[in-house]
PDB file of C-alpha atoms in Angstrom:
ATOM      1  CA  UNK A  35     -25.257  97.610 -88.842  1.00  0.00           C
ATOM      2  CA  UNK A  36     -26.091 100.857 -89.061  1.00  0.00           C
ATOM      3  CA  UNK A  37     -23.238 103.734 -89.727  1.00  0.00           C
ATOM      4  CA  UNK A  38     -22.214 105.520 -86.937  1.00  0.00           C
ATOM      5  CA  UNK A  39     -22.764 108.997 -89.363  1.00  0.00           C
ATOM      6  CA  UNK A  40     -26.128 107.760 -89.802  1.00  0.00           C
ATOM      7  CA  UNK A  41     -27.364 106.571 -86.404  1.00  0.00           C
ATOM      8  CA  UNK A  42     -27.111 109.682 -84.709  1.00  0.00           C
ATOM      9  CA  UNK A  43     -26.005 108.357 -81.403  1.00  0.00           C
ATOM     10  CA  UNK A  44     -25.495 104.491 -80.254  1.00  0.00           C
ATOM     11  CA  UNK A  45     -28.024 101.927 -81.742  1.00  0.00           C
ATOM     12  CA  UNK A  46     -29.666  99.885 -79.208  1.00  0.00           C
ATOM     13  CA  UNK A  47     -32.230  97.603 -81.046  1.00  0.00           C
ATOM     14  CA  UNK A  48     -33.156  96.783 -84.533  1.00  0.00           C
ATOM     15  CA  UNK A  49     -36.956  95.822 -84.912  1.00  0.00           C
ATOM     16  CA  UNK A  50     -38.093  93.536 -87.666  1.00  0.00           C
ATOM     17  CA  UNK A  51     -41.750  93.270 -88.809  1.00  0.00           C
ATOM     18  CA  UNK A  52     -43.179  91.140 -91.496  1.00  0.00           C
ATOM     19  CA  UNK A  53     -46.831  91.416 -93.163  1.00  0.00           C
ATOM     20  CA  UNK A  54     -48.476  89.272 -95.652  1.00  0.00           C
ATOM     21  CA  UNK A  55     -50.216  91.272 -98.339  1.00  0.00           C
ATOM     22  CA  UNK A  56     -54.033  91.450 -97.151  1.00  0.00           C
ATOM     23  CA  UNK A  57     -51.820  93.050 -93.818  1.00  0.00           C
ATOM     24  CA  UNK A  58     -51.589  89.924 -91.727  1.00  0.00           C
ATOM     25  CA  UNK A  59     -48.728  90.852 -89.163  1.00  0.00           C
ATOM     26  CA  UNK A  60     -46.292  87.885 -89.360  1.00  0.00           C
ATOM     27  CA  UNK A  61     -44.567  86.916 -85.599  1.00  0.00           C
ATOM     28  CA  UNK A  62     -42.246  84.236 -84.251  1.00  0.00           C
ATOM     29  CA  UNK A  63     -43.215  84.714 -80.999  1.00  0.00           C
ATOM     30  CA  UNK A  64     -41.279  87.982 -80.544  1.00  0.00           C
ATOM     31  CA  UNK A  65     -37.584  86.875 -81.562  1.00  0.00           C
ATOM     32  CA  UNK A  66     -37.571  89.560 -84.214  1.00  0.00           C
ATOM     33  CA  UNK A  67     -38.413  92.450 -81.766  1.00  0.00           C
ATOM     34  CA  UNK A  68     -36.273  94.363 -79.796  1.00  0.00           C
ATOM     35  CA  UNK A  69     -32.884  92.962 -80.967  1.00  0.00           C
ATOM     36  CA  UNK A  70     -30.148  93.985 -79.477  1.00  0.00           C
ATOM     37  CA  UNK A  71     -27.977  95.883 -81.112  1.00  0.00           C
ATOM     38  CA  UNK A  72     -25.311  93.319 -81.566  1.00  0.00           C
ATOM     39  CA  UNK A  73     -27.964  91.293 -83.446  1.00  0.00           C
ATOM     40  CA  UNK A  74     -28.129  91.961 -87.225  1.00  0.00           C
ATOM     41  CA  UNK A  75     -29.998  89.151 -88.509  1.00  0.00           C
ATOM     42  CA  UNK A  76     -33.273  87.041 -87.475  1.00  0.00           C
ATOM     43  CA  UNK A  77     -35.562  84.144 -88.661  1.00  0.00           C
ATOM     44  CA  UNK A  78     -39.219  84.439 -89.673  1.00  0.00           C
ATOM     45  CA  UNK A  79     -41.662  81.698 -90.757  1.00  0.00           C
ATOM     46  CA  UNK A  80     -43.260  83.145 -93.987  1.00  0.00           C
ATOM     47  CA  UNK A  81     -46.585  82.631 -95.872  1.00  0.00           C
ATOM     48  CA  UNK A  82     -46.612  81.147 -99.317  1.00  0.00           C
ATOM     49  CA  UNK A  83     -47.777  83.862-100.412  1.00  0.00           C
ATOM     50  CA  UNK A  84     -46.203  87.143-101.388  1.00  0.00           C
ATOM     51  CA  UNK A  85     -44.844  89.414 -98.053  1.00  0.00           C
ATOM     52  CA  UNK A  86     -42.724  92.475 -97.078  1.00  0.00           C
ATOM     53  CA  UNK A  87     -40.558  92.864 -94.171  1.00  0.00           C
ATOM     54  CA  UNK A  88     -39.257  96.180 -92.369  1.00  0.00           C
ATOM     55  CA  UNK A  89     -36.485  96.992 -90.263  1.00  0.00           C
ATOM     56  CA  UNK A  90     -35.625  99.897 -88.031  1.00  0.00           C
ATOM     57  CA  UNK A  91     -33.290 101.030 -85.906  1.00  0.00           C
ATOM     58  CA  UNK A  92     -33.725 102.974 -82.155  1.00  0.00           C
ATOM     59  CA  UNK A  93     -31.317 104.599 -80.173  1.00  0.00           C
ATOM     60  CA  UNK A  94     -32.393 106.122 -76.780  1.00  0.00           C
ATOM     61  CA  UNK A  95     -34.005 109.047 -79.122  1.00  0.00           C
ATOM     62  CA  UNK A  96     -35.981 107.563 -80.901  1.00  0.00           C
ATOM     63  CA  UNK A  97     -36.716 105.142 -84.395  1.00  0.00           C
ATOM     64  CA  UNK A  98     -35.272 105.484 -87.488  1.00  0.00           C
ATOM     65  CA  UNK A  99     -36.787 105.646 -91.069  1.00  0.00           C
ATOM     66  CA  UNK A 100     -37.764 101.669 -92.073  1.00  0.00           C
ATOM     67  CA  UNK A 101     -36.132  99.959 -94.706  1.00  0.00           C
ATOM     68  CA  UNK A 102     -38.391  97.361 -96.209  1.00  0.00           C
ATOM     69  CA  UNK A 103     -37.653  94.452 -98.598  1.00  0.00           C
ATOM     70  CA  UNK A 104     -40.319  92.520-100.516  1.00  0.00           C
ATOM     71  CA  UNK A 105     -40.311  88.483-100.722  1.00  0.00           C
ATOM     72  CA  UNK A 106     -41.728  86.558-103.467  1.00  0.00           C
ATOM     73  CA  UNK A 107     -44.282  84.118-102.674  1.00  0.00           C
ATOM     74  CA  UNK A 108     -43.812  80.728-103.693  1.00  0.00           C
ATOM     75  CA  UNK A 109     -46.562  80.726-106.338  1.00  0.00           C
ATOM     76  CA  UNK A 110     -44.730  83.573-107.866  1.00  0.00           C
ATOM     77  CA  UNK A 111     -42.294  83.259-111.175  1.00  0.00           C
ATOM     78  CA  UNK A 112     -39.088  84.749-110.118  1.00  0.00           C
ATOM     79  CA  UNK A 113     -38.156  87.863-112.147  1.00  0.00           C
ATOM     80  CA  UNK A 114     -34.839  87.298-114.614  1.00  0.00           C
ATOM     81  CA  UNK A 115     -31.599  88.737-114.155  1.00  0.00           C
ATOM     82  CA  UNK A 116     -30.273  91.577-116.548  1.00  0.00           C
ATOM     83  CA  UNK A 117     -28.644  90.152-119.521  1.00  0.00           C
ATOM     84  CA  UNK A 118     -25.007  90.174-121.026  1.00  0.00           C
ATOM     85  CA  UNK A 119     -23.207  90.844-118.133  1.00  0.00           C
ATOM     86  CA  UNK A 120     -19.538  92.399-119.247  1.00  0.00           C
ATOM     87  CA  UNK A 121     -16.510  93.607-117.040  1.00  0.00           C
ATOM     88  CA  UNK A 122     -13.240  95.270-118.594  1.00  0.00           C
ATOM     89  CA  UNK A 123     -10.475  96.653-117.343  1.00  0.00           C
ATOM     90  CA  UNK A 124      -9.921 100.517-117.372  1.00  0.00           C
ATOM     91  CA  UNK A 125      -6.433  99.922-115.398  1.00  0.00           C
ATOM     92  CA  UNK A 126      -5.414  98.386-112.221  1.00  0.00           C
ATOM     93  CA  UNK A 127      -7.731  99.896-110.012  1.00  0.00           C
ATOM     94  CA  UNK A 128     -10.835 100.340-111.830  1.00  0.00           C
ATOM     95  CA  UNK A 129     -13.437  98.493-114.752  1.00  0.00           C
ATOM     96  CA  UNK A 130     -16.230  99.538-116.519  1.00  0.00           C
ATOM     97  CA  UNK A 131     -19.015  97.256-115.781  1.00  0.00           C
ATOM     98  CA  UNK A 132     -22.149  97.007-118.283  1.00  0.00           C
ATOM     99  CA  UNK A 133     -25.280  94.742-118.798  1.00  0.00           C
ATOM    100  CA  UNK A 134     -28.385  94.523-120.865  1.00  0.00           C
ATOM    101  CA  UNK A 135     -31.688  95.563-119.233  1.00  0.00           C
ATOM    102  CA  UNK A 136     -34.064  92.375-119.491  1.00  0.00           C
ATOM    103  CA  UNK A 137     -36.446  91.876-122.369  1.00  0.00           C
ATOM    104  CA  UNK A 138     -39.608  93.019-122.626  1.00  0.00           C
ATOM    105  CA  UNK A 139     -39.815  94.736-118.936  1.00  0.00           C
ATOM    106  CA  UNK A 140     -40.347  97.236-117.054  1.00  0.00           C
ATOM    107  CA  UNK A 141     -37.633  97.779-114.269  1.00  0.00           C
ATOM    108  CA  UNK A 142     -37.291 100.796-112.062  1.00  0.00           C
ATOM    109  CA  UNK A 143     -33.306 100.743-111.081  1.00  0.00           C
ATOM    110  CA  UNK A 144     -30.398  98.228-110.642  1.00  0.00           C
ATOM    111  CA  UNK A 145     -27.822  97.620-108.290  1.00  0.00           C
ATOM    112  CA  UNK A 146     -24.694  96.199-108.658  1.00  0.00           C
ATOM    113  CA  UNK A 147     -22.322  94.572-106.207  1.00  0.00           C
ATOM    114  CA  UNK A 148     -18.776  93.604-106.165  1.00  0.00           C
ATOM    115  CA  UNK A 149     -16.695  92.116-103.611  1.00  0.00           C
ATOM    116  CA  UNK A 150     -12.967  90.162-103.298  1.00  0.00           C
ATOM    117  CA  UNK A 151     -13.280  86.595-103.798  1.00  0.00           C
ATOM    118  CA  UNK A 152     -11.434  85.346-100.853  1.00  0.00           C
ATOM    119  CA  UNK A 153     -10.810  81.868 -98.772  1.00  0.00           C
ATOM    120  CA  UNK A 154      -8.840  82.898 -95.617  1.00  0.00           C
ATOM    121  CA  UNK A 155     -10.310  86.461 -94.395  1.00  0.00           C
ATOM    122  CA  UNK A 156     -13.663  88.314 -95.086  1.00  0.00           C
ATOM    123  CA  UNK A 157     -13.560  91.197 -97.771  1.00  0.00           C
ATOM    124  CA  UNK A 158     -16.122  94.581 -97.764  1.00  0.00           C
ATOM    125  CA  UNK A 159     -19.037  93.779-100.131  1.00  0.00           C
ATOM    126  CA  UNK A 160     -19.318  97.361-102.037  1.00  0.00           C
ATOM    127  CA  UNK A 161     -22.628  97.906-104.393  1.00  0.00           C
ATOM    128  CA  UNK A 162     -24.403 100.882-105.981  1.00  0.00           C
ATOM    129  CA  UNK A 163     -27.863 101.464-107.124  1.00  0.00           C
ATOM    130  CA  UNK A 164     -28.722 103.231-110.106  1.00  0.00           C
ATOM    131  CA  UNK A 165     -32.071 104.225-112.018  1.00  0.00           C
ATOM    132  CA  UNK A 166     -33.573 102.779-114.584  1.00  0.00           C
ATOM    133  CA  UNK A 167     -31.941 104.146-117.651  1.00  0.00           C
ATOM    134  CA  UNK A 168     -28.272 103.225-116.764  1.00  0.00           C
ATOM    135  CA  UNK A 169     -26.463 100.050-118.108  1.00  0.00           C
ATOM    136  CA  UNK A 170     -23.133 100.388-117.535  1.00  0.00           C
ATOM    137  CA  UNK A 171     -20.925 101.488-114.445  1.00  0.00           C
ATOM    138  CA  UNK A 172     -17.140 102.215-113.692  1.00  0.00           C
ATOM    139  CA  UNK A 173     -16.107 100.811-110.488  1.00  0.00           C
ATOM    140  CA  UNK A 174     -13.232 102.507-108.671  1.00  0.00           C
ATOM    141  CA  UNK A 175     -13.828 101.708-105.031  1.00  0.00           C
ATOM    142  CA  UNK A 176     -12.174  98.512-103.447  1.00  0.00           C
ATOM    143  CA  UNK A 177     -10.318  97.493-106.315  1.00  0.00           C
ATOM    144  CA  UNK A 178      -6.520  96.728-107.114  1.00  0.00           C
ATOM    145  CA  UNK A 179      -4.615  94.463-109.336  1.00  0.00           C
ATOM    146  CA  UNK A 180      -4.254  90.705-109.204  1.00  0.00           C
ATOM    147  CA  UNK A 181      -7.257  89.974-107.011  1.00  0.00           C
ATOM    148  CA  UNK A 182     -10.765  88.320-107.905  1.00  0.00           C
ATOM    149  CA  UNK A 183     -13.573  89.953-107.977  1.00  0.00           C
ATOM    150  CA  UNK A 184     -17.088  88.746-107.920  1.00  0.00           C
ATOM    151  CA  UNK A 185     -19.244  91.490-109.716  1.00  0.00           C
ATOM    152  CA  UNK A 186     -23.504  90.896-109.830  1.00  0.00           C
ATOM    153  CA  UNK A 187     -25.889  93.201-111.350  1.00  0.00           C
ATOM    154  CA  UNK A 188     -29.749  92.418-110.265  1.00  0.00           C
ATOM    155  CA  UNK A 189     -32.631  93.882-111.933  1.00  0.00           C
ATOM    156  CA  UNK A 190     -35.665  95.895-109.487  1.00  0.00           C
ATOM    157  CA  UNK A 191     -39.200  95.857-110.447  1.00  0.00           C
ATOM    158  CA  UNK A 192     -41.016  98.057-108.055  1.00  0.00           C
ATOM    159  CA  UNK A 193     -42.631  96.393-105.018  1.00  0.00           C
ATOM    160  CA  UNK A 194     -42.021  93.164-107.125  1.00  0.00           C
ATOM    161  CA  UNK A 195     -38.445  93.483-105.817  1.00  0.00           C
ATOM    162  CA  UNK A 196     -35.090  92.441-107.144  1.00  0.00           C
ATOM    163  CA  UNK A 197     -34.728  89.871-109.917  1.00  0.00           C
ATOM    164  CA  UNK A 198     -31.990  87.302-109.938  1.00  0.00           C
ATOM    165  CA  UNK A 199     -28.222  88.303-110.397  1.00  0.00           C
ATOM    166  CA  UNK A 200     -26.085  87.627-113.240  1.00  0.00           C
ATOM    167  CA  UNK A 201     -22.669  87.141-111.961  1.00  0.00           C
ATOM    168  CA  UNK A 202     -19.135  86.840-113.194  1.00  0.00           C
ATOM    169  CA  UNK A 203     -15.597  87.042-112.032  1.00  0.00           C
ATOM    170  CA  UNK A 204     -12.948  89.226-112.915  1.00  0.00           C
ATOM    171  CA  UNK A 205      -9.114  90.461-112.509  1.00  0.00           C
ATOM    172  CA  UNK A 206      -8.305  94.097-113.278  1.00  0.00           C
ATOM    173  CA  UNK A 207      -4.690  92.662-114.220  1.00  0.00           C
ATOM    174  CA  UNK A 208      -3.809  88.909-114.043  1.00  0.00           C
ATOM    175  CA  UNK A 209       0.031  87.715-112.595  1.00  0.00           C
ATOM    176  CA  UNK A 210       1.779  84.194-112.211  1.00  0.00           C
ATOM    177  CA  UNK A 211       0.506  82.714-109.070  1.00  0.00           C
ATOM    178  CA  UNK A 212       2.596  83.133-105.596  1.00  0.00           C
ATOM    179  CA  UNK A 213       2.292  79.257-104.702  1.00  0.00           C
ATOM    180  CA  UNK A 214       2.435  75.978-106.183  1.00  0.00           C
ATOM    181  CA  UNK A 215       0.202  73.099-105.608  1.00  0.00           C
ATOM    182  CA  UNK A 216       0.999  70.879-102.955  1.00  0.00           C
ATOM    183  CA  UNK A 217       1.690  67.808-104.769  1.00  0.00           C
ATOM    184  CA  UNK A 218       0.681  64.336-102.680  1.00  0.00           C
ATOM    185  CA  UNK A 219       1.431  60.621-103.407  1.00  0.00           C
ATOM    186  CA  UNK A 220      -2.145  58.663-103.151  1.00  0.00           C
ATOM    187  CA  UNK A 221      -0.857  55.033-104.530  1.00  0.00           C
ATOM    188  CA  UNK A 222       1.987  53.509-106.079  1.00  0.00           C
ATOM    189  CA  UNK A 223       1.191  50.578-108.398  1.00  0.00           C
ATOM    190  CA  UNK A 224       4.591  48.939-109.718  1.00  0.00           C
ATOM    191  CA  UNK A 225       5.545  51.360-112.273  1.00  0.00           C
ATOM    192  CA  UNK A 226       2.723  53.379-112.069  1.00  0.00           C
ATOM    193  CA  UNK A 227       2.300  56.370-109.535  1.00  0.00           C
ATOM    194  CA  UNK A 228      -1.363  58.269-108.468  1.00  0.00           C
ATOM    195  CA  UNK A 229      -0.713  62.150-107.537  1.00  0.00           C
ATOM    196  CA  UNK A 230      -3.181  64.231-105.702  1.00  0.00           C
ATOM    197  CA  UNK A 231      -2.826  67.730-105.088  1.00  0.00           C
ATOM    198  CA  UNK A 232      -4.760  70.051-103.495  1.00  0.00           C
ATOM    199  CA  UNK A 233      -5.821  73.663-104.974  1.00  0.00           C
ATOM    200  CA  UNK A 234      -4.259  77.479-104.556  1.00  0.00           C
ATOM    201  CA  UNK A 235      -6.068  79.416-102.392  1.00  0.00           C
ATOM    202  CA  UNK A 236      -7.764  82.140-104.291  1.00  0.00           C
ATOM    203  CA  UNK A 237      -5.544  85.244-103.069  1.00  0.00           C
ATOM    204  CA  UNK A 238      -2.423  83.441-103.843  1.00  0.00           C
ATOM    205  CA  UNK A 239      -3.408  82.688-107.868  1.00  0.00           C
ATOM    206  CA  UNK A 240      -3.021  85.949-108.895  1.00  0.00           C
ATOM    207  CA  UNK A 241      -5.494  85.336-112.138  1.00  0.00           C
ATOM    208  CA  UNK A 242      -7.487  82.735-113.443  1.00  0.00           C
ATOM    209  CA  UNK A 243      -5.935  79.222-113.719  1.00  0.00           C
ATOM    210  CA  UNK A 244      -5.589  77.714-117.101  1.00  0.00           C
ATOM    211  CA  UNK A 245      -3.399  74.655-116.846  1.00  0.00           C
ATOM    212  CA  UNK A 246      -1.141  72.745-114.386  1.00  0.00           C
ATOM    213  CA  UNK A 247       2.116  71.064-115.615  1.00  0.00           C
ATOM    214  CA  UNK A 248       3.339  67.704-113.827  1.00  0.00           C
ATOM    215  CA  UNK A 249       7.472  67.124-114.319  1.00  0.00           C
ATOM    216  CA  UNK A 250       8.801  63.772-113.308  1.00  0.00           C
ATOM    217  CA  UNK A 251      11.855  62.330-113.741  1.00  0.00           C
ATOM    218  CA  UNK A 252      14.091  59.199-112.809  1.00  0.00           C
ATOM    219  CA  UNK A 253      17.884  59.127-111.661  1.00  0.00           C
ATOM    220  CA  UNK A 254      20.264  59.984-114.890  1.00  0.00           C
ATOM    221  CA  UNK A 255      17.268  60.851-117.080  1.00  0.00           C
ATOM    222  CA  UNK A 256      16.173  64.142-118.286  1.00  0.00           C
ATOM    223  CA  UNK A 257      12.501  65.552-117.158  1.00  0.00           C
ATOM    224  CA  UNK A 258       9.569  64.537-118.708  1.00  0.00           C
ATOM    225  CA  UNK A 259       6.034  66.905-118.221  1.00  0.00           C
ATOM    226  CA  UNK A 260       2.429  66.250-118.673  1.00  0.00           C
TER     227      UNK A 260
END
């Protein structure tokens, strides 16, 4: 949706408008005009070959600005990611992010995005877009200690569009995790046992998982672990 400090008033409708490149004006019958403002997505059947789509928004004043995004045709080879993707740590609310511009050429920005990797509630997806000549950013927004983080940096090339992301996950500062697996008996098989057990959800691991450790025992003996 479109910020309230930016709409100027209350949106009513979002318009969508897709053309092919020889200026063919792409419809589905009207679904992707005059959505209400509740509406922030829509579905368009798209040429093979390479398109752009727009988007405005209109309040009882008038239209805003378009945005427009371009879309590769199928024929198309896909334009790579950046390359050598790196997050570290400057503390436990911040990390320097940095990347290596692709090979060989010629890209007019990047933006990056980073969100909180999350099972049970929705997180803010934050992101930044920077020119050409920078490889590296600090991230200070949204961040704090013992939480995931997904962090992408995509390449743009013009009216090409964005390349694919290069991805990774990262902790500003890892902890011991808040919860243990819950541990489940599938079968028993004389003197044999099969365990199950079912992962941590992601907010409660606290860093990235490198082991688990089974302890069993009988009556009078010590512990044994696996």
């Amino acid at each position: 949706p479109l910020p309230h400090s930016q709409a100027n008033g209350r949106v009513v409708l979002y318009n969508v408008n897709c053309q092919a490149e020889n200026d063919q004006i792409l419809s589905d019958y009207g679904s992707c005009r005059k959505l209400q403002h509740a509406n922030t997505s829509c579905s368009l059947p798209l040429p093979p070959r390479r398109c752009s789509c727009s988007l405005t928004a209109s309040t009882i004043a008038g239209m805003s600005p378009e945005d427009r995004v371009w879309i590769q045709g199928s024929s198309e080879t896909e334009t790579p990611p950046p390359a050598k993707l790196t997050a570290t740590p400057l503390g436990d609310s911040s990390m320097e992010v940095r990347w290596t511009s692709p090979p060989d050429l010629s890209v007019s920005g990047f933006v990056v995005e980073w969100f909180a990797v999350r099972e049970k509630t929705s997180s803010i997806l934050h992101w930044e877009k920077l020119n050409s000549s920078c490889t590296r950013l600090v991230i200070a927004e949204g961040v704090k200690p013992l939480e995931r983080y997904t962090v992408s940096v995509k390449a743009l090339y013009g009216e090409q569009g964005a390349g694919k992301n290069i991805t990774l996950h990262v902790y500003t500062r890892e902890g011991a995790p808040s919860a243990g697996p819950n541990v489940q008996v599938e079968h028993i098989y004389g003197s044999s046992v099969e365990l199950s057990w079912s992962p941590v959800p992601v907010e409660l691991l606290n860093g990235f998982i490198r082991n688990y450790t089974l302890f069993y025992t009988t009556k009078h003996r010590p512990a044994n672990s696996e």
